Coordinates of C-alpha atoms and ligand atoms in Angstrom, one line a residue:
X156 CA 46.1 112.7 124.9
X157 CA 48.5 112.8 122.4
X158 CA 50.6 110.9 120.4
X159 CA 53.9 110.0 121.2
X160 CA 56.9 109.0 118.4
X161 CA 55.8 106.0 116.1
X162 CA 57.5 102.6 116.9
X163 CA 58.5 99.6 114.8
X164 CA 55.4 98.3 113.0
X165 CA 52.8 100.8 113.2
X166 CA 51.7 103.6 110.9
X167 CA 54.6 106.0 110.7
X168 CA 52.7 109.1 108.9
X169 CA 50.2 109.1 111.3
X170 CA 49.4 111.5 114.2
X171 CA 46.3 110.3 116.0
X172 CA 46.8 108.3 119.0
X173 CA 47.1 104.5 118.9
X174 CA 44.8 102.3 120.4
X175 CA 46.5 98.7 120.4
X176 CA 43.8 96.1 121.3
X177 CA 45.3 92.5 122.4
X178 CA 42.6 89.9 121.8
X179 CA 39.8 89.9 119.4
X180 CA 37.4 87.3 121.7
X181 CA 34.0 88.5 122.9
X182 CA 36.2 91.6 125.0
X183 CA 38.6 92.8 121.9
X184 CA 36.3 92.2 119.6
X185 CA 33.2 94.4 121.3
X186 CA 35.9 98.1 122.0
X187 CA 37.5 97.6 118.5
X188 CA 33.9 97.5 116.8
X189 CA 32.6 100.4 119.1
X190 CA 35.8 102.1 118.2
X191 CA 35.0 101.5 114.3
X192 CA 34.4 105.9 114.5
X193 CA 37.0 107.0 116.8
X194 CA 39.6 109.6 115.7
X195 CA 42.6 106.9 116.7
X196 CA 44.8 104.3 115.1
X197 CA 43.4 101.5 116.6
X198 CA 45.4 97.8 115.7
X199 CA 43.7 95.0 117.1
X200 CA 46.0 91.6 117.8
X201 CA 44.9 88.0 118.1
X202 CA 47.1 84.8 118.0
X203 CA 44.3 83.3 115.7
X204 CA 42.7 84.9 112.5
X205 CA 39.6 84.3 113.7
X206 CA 37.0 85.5 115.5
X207 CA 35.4 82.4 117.4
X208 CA 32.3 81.5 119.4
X209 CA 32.9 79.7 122.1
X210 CA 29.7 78.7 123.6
X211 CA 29.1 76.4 120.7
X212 CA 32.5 75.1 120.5
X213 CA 31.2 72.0 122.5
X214 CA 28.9 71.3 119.5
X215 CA 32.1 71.1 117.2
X216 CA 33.5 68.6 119.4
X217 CA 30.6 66.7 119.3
X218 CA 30.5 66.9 115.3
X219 CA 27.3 68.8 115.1
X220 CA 28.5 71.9 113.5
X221 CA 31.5 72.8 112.0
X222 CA 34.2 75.3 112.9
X223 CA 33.5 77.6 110.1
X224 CA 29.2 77.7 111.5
X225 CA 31.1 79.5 114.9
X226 CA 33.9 81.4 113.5
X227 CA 34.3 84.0 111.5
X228 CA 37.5 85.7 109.6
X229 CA 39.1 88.5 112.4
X230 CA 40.0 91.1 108.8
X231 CA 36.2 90.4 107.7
X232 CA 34.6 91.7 111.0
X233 CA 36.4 95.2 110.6
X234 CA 36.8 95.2 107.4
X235 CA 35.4 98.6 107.4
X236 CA 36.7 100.2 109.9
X237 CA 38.9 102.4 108.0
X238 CA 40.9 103.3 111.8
X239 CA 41.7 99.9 112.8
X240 CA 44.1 97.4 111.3
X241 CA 44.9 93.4 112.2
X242 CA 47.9 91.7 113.1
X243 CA 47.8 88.2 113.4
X244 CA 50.6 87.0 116.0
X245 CA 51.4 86.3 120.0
X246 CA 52.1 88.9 122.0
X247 CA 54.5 87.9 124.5
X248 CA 55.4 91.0 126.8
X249 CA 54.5 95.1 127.4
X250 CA 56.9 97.3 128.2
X251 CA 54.8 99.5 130.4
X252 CA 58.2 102.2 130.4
X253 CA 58.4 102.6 126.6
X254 CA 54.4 101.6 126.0
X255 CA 54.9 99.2 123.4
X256 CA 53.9 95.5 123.4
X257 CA 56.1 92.9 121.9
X258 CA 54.4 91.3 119.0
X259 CA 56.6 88.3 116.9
X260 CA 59.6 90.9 117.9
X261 CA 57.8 93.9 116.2
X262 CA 57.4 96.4 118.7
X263 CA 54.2 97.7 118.7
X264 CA 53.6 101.4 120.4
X265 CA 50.6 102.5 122.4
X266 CA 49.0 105.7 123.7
X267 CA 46.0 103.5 125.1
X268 CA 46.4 99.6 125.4
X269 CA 43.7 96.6 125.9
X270 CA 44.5 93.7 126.9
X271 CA 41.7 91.0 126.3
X272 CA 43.7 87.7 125.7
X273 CA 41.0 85.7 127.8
X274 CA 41.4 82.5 129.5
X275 CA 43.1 78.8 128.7
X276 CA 42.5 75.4 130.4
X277 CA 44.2 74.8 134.0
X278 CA 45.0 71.7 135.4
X279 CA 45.7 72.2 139.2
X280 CA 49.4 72.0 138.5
X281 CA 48.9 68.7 136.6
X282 CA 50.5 70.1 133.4
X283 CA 50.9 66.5 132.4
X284 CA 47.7 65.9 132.1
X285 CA 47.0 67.8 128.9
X286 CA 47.8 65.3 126.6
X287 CA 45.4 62.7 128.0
X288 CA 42.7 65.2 128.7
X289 CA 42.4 67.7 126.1
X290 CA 40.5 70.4 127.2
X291 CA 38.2 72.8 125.0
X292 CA 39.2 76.4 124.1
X293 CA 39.8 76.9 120.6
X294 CA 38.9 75.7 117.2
X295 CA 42.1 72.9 117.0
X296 CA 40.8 72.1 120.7
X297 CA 37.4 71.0 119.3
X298 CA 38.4 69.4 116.4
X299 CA 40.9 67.5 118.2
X300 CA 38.5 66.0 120.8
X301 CA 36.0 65.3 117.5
X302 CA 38.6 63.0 116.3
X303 CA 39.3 61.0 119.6
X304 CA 35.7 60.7 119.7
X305 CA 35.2 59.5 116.3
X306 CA 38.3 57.3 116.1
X307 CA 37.4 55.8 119.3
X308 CA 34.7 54.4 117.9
X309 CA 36.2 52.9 114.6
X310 CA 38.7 51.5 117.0
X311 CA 36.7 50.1 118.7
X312 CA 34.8 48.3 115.6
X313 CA 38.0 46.4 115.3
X314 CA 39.0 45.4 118.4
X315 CA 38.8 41.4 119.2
X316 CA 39.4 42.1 123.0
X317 CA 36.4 43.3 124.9
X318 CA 37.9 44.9 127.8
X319 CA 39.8 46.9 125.4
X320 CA 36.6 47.1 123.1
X321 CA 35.0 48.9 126.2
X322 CA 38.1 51.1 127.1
X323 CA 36.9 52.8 123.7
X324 CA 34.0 53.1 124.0
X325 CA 34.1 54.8 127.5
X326 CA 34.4 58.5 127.5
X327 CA 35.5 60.8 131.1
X328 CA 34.2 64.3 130.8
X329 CA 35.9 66.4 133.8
X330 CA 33.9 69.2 135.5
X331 CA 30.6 69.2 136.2
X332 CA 30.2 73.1 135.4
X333 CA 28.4 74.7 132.1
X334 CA 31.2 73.1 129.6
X335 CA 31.0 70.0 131.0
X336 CA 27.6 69.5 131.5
X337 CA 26.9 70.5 127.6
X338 CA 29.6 67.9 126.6
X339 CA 28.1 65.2 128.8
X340 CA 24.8 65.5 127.2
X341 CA 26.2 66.0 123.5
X342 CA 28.7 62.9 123.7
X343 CA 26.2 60.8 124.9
X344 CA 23.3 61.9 122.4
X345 CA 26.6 61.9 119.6
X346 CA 27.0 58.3 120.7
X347 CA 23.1 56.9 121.6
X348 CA 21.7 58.4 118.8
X349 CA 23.6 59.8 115.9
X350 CA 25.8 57.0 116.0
X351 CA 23.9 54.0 116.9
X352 CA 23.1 53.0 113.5
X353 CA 25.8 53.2 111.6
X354 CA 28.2 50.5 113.3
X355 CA 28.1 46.2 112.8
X356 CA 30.3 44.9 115.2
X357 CA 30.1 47.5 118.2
X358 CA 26.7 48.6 120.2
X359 CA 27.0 52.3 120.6
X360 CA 24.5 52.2 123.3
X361 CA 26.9 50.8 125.2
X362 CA 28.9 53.4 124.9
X363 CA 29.7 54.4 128.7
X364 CA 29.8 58.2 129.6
X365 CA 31.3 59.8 133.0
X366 CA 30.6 63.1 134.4
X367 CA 33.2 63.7 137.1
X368 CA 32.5 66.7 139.5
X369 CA 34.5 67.2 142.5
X370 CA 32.1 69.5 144.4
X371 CA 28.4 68.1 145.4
X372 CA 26.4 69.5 142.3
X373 CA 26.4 70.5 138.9
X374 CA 26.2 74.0 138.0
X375 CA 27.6 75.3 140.9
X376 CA 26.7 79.1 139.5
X377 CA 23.4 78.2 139.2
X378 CA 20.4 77.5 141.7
X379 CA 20.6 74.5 143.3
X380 CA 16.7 73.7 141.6
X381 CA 18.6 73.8 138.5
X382 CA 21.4 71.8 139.4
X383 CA 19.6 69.2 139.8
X384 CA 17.2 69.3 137.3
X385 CA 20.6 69.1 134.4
X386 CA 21.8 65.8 136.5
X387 CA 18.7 64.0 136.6
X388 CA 18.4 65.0 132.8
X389 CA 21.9 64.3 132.1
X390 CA 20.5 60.5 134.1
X391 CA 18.2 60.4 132.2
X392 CA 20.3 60.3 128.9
X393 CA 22.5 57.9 130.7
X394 CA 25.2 59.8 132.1
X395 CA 27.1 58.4 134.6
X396 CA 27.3 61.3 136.9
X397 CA 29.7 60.9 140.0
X398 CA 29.9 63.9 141.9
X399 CA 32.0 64.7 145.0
X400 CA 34.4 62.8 143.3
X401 CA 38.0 64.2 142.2
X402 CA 40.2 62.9 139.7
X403 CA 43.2 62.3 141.0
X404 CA 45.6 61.2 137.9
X405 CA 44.4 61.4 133.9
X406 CA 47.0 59.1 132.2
X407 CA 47.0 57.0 129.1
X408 CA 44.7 54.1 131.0
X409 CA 42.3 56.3 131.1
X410 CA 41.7 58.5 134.4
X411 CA 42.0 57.7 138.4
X412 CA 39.1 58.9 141.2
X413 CA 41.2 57.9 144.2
X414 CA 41.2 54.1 144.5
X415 CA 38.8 53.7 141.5
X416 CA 40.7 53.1 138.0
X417 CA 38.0 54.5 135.2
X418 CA 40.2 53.1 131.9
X419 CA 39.1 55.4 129.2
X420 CA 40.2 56.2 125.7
X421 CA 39.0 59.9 125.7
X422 CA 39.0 62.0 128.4
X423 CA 37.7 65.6 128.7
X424 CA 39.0 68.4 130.6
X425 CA 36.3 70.9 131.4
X426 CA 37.5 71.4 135.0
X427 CA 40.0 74.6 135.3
X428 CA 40.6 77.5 133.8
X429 CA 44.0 79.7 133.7
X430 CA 44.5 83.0 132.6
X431 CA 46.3 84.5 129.9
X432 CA 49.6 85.6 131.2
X433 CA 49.0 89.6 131.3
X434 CA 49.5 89.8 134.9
X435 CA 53.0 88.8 134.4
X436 CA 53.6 90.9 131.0
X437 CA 52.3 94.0 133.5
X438 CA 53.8 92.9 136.5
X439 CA 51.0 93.6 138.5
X440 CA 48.6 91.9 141.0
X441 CA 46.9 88.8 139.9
X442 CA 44.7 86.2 141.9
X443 CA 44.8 82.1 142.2
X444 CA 44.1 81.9 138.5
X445 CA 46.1 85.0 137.1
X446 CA 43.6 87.3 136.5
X447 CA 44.8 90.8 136.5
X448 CA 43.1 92.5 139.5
X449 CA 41.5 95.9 138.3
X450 CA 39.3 98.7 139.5
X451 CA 36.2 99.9 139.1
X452 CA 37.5 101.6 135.9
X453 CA 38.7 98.1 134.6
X454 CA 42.2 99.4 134.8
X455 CA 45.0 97.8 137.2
X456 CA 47.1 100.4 137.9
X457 CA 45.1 104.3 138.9
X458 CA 45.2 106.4 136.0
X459 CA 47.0 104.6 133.5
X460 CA 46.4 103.8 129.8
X461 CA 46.3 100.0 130.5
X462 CA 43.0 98.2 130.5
X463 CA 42.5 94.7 131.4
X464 CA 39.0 93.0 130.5
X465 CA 37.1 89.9 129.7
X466 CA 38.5 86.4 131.1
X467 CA 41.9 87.3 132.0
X468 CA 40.1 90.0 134.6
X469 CA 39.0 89.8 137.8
X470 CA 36.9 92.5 138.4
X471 CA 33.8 92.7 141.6
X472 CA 30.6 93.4 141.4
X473 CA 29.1 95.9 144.1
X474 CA 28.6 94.0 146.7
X475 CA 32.6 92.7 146.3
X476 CA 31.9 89.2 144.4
X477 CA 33.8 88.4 141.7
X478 CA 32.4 88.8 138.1
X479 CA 32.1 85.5 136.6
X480 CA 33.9 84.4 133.1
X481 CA 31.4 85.3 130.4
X482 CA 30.2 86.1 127.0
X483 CA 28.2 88.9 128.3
X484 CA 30.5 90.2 131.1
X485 CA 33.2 90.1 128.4
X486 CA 31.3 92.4 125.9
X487 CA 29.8 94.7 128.6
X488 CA 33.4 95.6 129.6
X489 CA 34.4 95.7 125.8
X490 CA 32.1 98.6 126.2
X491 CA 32.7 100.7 128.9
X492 CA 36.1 100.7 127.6
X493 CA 35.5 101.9 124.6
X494 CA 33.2 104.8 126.0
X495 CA 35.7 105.2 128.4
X496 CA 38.4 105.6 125.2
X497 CA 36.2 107.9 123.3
X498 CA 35.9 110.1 126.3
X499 CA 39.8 109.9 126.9
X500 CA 39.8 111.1 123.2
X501 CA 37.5 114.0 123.1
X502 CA 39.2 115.2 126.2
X503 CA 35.9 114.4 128.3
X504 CA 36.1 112.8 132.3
X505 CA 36.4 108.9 132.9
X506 CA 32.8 107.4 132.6
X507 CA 31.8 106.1 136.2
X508 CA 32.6 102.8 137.3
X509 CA 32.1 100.0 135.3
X510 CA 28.6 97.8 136.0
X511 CA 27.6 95.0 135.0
X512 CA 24.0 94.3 134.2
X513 CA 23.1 90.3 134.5
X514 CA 22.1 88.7 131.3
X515 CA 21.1 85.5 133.2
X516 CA 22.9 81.9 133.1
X517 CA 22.0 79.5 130.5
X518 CA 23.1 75.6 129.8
X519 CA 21.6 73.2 127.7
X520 CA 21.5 69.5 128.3
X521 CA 21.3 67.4 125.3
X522 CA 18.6 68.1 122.4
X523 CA 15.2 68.5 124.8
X524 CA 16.2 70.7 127.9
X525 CA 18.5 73.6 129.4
X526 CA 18.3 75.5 132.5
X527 CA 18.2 79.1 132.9
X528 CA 18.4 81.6 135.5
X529 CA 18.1 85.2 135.5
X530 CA 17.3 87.5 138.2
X531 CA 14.7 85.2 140.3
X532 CA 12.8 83.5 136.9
X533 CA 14.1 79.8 136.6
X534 CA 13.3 77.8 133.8
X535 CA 14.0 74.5 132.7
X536 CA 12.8 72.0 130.4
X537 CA 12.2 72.6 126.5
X538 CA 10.9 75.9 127.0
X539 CA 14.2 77.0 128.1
X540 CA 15.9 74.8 125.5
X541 CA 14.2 76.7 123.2
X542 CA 15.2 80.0 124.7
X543 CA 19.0 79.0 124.7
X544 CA 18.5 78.6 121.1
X545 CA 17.1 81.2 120.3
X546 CA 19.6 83.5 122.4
X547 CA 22.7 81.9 120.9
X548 CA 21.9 82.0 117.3
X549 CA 21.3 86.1 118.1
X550 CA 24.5 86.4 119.6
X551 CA 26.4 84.4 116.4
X552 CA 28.3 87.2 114.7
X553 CA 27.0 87.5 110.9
X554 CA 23.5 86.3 109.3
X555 CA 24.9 83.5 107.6
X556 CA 25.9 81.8 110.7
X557 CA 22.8 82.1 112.0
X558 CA 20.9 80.9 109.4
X559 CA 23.4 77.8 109.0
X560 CA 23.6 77.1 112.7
X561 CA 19.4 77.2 112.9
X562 CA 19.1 74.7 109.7
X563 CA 21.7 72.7 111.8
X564 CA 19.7 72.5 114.6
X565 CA 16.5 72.4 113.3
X566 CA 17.6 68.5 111.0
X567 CA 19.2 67.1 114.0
X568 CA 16.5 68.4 116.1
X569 CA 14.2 66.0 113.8
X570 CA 16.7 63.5 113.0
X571 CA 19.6 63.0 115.9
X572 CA 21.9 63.3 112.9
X573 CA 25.4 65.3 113.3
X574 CA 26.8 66.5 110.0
X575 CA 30.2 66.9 111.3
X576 CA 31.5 63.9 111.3
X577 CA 34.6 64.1 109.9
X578 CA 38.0 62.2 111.3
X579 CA 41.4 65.0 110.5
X580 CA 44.8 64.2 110.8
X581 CA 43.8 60.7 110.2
X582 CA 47.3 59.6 108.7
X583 CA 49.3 59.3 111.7
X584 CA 46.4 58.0 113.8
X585 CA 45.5 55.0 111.3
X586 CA 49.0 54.5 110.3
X587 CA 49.0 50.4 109.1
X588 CA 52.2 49.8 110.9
X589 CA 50.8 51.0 114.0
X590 CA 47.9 49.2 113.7
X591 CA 49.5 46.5 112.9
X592 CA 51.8 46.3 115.9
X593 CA 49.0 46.7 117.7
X594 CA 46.9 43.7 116.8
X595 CA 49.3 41.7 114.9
X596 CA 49.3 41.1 111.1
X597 CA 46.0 38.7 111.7
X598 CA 43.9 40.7 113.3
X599 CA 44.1 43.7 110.4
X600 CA 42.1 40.4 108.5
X601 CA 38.8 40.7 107.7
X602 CA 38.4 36.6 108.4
X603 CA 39.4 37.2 111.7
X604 CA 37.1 40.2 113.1
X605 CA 35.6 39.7 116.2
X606 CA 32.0 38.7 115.9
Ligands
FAD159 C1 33.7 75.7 125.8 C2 33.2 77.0 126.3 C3 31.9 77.3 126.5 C4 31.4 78.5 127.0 N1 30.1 78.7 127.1 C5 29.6 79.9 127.4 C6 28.2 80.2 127.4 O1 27.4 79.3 127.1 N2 27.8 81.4 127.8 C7 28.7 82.4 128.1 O2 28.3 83.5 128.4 N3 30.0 82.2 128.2 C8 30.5 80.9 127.8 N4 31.9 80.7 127.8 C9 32.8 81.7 128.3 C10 33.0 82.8 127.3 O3 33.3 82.2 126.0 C11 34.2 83.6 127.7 O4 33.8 84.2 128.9 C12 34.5 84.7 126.7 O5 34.9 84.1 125.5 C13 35.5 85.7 127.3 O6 35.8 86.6 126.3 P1 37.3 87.3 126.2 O7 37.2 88.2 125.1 O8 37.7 87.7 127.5 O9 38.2 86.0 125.8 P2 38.2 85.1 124.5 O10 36.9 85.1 123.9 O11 38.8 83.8 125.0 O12 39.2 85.9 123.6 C14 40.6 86.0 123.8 C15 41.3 86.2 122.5 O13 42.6 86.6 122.8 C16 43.5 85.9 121.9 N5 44.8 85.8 122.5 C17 45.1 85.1 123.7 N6 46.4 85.2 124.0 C18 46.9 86.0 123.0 C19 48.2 86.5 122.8 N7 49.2 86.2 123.6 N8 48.5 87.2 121.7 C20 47.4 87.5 120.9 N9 46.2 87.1 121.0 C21 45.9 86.3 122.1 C22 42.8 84.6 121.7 O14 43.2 84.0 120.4 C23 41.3 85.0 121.6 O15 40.9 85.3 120.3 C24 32.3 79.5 127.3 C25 33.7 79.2 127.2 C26 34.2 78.0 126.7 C27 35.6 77.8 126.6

């Protein structure tokens, strides 16, 4: 393989072949690292300068860690790898015929491209919908759904009118699947527990908390035992869990299951997912969601230089299922490709098809139990809790994360407390002429709050 004429914004001196990486997520991240050796250029791209964990972002939202516990600088993480460079910006096209990928309008060239720009939120069509039901993807996700939460709440300490009062305090969480079943348990422990203390007026034990799943159980990946074990927890906690029920409009009230009108100030979206658009910056085959169909060799067109991997794949398994969207499917495919690079590199044959070995499925359900399955063991109950811990703080990229994440866990394990509780672009959202037109001048009194 060798390499063809340098393009606009790479290394023009240089002679090895350029490996451009799209996407440092669980996918990028894993070739770019196994790369760190390789006799190549290698640039990795991301959108964010970070580096983020995404199976704790739900604890974020929930104000019990904070985005810097889960994420870590993108430069930092190959900082030395002397082969491979960052730039931080969208990609928004390839041009397969010249092999360059259009970067911020920087053309960047390629002898061997990855693509591993993941997955977004999907709303069956219902674009509109995204402003009333944030969903949770990224760090500004999380931190955005942490302040409805939060601000709910104050709101909801000054407000005379008790319908309204408990509008606020009600919160939808939408799809009943890993994300949302973590949320469900976290918002209601968040607003049973952590909270309960620290209000006058309000009783947030009132606080009213909707899991809505349109199929009939939670989990749907998992064993049906364990489905049900995480909705009578999730009962247990007091989760309102409705399932077989769709929601059918998400609008400022609050949400719509049919005929029923749920009026709620926050609303979750932990129903869809989307894909990155890579099947249409290809122009090649993609399914209901936009993954990019590939082969065995993770590649969609035959012997190509493209790869496609992580979230915004679809790949089967042997027996013709599709892989599903995770961590560990993501970073096992990070690393055939990069064996799969090296061999391209040294000249050597394509490794043999890509397989993926199961690492099991793993939710938690509030403070005291998760569910695990792997291979024919099921567990539930603290035991498992305790294994989910345990696994996630491994997987956290550098020491210090794991050791702040662990202290984390292990005080609001004793103490229900969440750390994170802090309220951002507070400015426009408390603004006193909003507030005031609102409630009127009065109401803003202290005299006149409600009892
Ligand atoms: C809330 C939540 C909880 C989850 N919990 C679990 C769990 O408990 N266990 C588990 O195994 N999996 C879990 N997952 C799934 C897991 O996080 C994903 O499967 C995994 O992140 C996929 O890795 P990836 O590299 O394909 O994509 P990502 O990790 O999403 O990385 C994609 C990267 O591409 C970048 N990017 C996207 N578009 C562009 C562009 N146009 N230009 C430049 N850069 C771009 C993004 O910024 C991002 O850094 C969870 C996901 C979410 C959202």
């Amino acid at each position: 393989m060798g390499a063809s004429a340098p393009d606009g914004g790479n290394d023009v001196n240089s002679q090895r072949p350029r490996v451009v990486i799209v996407g440092a997520g669980f996918a990028g991240l894993t070739v770019a690292k196994r790369l760190a050796k390789a006799p190549a250029d290698i640039t990795l791209i991301d959108r964010q300068n970070h580096h983020l964990f995404q199976p704790l972002l739900y604890q974020v939202a929930t104000a019990g860690l904070s985005p810097a516990d889960i994420a870590w600088p993108i430069r930092s993480l190959v900082r030395r790898q002397r082969n491979t460079r960052v730039l931080l910006g969208a990609v928004t096209g390839v041009d397969r015929t010249r092999k360059h990928v259009i970067l911020d309008g920087l053309n960047i060239a390629y002898d061997v491209l990855v693509l591993a720009t993941g997955a977004s939120h999907g709303y069956f069509g219902h674009d509109s919908w995204a402003a009333h039901a944030p969903g949770l993807k990224t760090v500004d996700d999380a931190t955005e759904i942490r302040r409805r939460l939060l601000l709910a709440f104050e709101r909801a300490e000054m407000e005379p009118d008790a319908r309204e009062r408990q509008r606020l305090l009600t919160i939808v969480i939408v799809g009943g699947g890993p994300t949302g079943v973590e949320m469900a348990g976290a918002v209601v422990e968040l607003a049973r527990k952590a909270l309960a203390a620290d209000f006058r007026t309000i009783d947030p034990q009132q606080t009213h908390v909707l899991l809505v799943e349109a199929g009939p159980r939670l989990l749907a990946s998992f064993p049906e035992s364990l489905s049900s074990h995480a909705e009578q927890a999730l009962r247990r906690l007091g989760v309102d869990v409705r399932l077989n029920q769709a929601v059918t409009e998400c609008a400022a009230f609050g949400v719509a299951l049919g005929d029923e009108r749920v009026d709620a100030a926050t609303v979750i979206w932990a129903a869809g997912v989307t894909a990155s658009p890579a099947a249409a910056w290809l122009g090649v085959a993609s399914d209901r969601v936009g993954r990019v169909v590939v082969g065995p060799d993770l590649q969609p067109l035959a012997a190509d230089d493209i790869y496609v991997i992580g979230d915004t794949a679809l790949a089967l398994d042997a027996a013709g299922a599709s892989l599903p969207g995770i961590a560990p499917v993501a970073k096992q495919q990070g690393a055939y490709v990069a064996a799969a690079i090296q061999a391209r590199l040294s000249g050597r044959g394509a490794p043999p098809a890509f397989h993926y070995r199961d690492q099991g499925l793993l939710a938690t359900v509030g403070r005291k139990t998760a569910v695990i399955a792997f291979g024919r063991v099921r567990l539930r109950g603290w035991f498992a809790w305790w294994l989910w811990g345990i696994a996630h703080i491994y997987f956290l990229v550098s020491l210090r994360n794991r050791l702040i994440v662990m202290t984390q866990w292990l005080w609001s394990y004793v103490s229900a407390e969440r750390g994170a509780r802090l309220i951002t672009g507070l400015h426009s959202a408390l603004d006193p002429d909003r507030l005031r037109r609102r409630h009127g001048d009065a109401r803003l009194s202290d005299e006149r709050k409600p009892a």
